[in-house]
C-alpha cells in the first residue's frame, strides 16, 4: 500500500525487522534496483526502499525537484510509517546527493550512512549544460532516448558484455520513470549544492561502497570522501560499475552486513 504524503502517493517496499535501513535510488531509476538488498538483508534489518516522487510506482508529480525536497519527502515517509528510531540511510548516486541533504537537515534521525557510487561535489559548468541538453532530449524524444543514452555507462563493461539479462532488467527499471521525474531530477541534479563542506561535519559511522569500474563517477571520488569523512570505511566493490548493488550484490550486501554488525556489536 502506498503512503500519501506531501501531495503525492509514495510507493515503497518494506521487509524484515529491526534496525531500519532506508535505501534511496539514483536517477533515472526506482526502488526495484534495491531488490537484491530486500532479498539479502531483510534477515538482519528492516529494509525500506521508496520510489521517489515521480519514479516507479509513486505518483508522477511535476518538478522542479531538489535534493532538499527529496530529503523532506524521506523524513515525511519515516513519520508516516511511525519510524522514530535512528536509521541507517543508504543512497546511490543521486540518492547519495539526497543523503547529504538529509544529513544537513535531519542528522539526529541517523545512526549511520552508506554512500554508494556517488560524489560530494556539485555539477561543473559543463555537466550543468549537459543536464539542460538531457532535458531538451527528454522533452523532444521522450524517456526512451535518455534511457538508451545512459544504459551503456551505467554498468561496468564486463557486466554489459556478459550479463544481457541484467542489462535488460536495468532498462526496464529506467523505463518506469515518468517524464516529470526525468525533468524534475535534472533540475535537482543541476542545482544541488556542493556537499564537500558537509564531509568534515559527518560524525556518524559512514560506509563508502563505490564500484571498481564506475564509468559515471570515478573511484577517486570515493577515495576523496573517505579521506574527508572521519572514521569512514571504504570497501570497493569488484566487478561492478555505477550500480554495484545490482552488479555484485553478494559483495555489496556482505559489506553492509559487516557495517551493521559494527553498529550493533551485541547482535
Ligand atoms: C545517478 O545515477 O543518480 C546519476 O548518474 C547521478 C548524476 O548524473 O550525477
PDB file of C-alpha atoms and ligand atoms in Angstrom, residues 25-29 92-97 117 119 123 131 150 154 186 189 192 216-217 242-243, ligand 1:
ATOM      1  CA  UNK A  25      17.680   5.076  -5.553  1.00  0.00           C
ATOM      2  CA  UNK A  26      19.519   7.038  -8.251  1.00  0.00           C
ATOM      3  CA  UNK A  27      18.493   8.774 -11.478  1.00  0.00           C
ATOM      4  CA  UNK A  28      16.523   7.686 -13.509  1.00  0.00           C
ATOM      5  CA  UNK A  29      15.745   4.572 -11.510  1.00  0.00           C
ATOM      6  CA  UNK A  92      23.250   5.560  -4.668  1.00  0.00           C
ATOM      7  CA  UNK A  93      24.478   8.380  -6.906  1.00  0.00           C
ATOM      8  CA  UNK A  94      21.611  10.945  -6.884  1.00  0.00           C
ATOM      9  CA  UNK A  95      20.438   9.037  -3.806  1.00  0.00           C
ATOM     10  CA  UNK A  96      23.813   9.915  -2.261  1.00  0.00           C
ATOM     11  CA  UNK A  97      23.306  13.614  -3.034  1.00  0.00           C
ATOM     12  CA  UNK A 117      28.529   5.320  -6.495  1.00  0.00           C
ATOM     13  CA  UNK A 119      30.285  12.135  -5.113  1.00  0.00           C
ATOM     14  CA  UNK A 123      27.900  19.849 -11.035  1.00  0.00           C
ATOM     15  CA  UNK A 131      21.656  18.477 -17.824  1.00  0.00           C
ATOM     16  CA  UNK A 150      22.594   6.254 -20.159  1.00  0.00           C
ATOM     17  CA  UNK A 154      25.602   2.637 -16.017  1.00  0.00           C
ATOM     18  CA  UNK A 186      17.636  17.054 -13.898  1.00  0.00           C
ATOM     19  CA  UNK A 189      20.988  17.324 -10.063  1.00  0.00           C
ATOM     20  CA  UNK A 192      22.407  20.583  -5.958  1.00  0.00           C
ATOM     21  CA  UNK A 216      29.983   7.823 -14.397  1.00  0.00           C
ATOM     22  CA  UNK A 217      31.621   8.638 -11.042  1.00  0.00           C
ATOM     23  CA  UNK A 242      27.730   2.542 -11.335  1.00  0.00           C
ATOM     24  CA  UNK A 243      25.205   0.016  -9.950  1.00  0.00           C
TER      25      UNK A 243
HETATM   26  C1  LIG B   1      22.575   8.808 -10.886  1.00  0.00           C
HETATM   27  O1  LIG B   1      22.892   7.633 -11.110  1.00  0.00           O
HETATM   28  O2  LIG B   1      21.805   9.108  -9.948  1.00  0.00           O
HETATM   29  C2  LIG B   1      23.140   9.878 -11.780  1.00  0.00           C
HETATM   30  O3  LIG B   1      24.047   9.323 -12.655  1.00  0.00           O
HETATM   31  C3  LIG B   1      23.739  10.980 -10.991  1.00  0.00           C
HETATM   32  C4  LIG B   1      24.352  12.052 -11.833  1.00  0.00           C
HETATM   33  O4  LIG B   1      24.149  12.084 -13.052  1.00  0.00           O
HETATM   34  O5  LIG B   1      25.045  12.914 -11.264  1.00  0.00           O
END
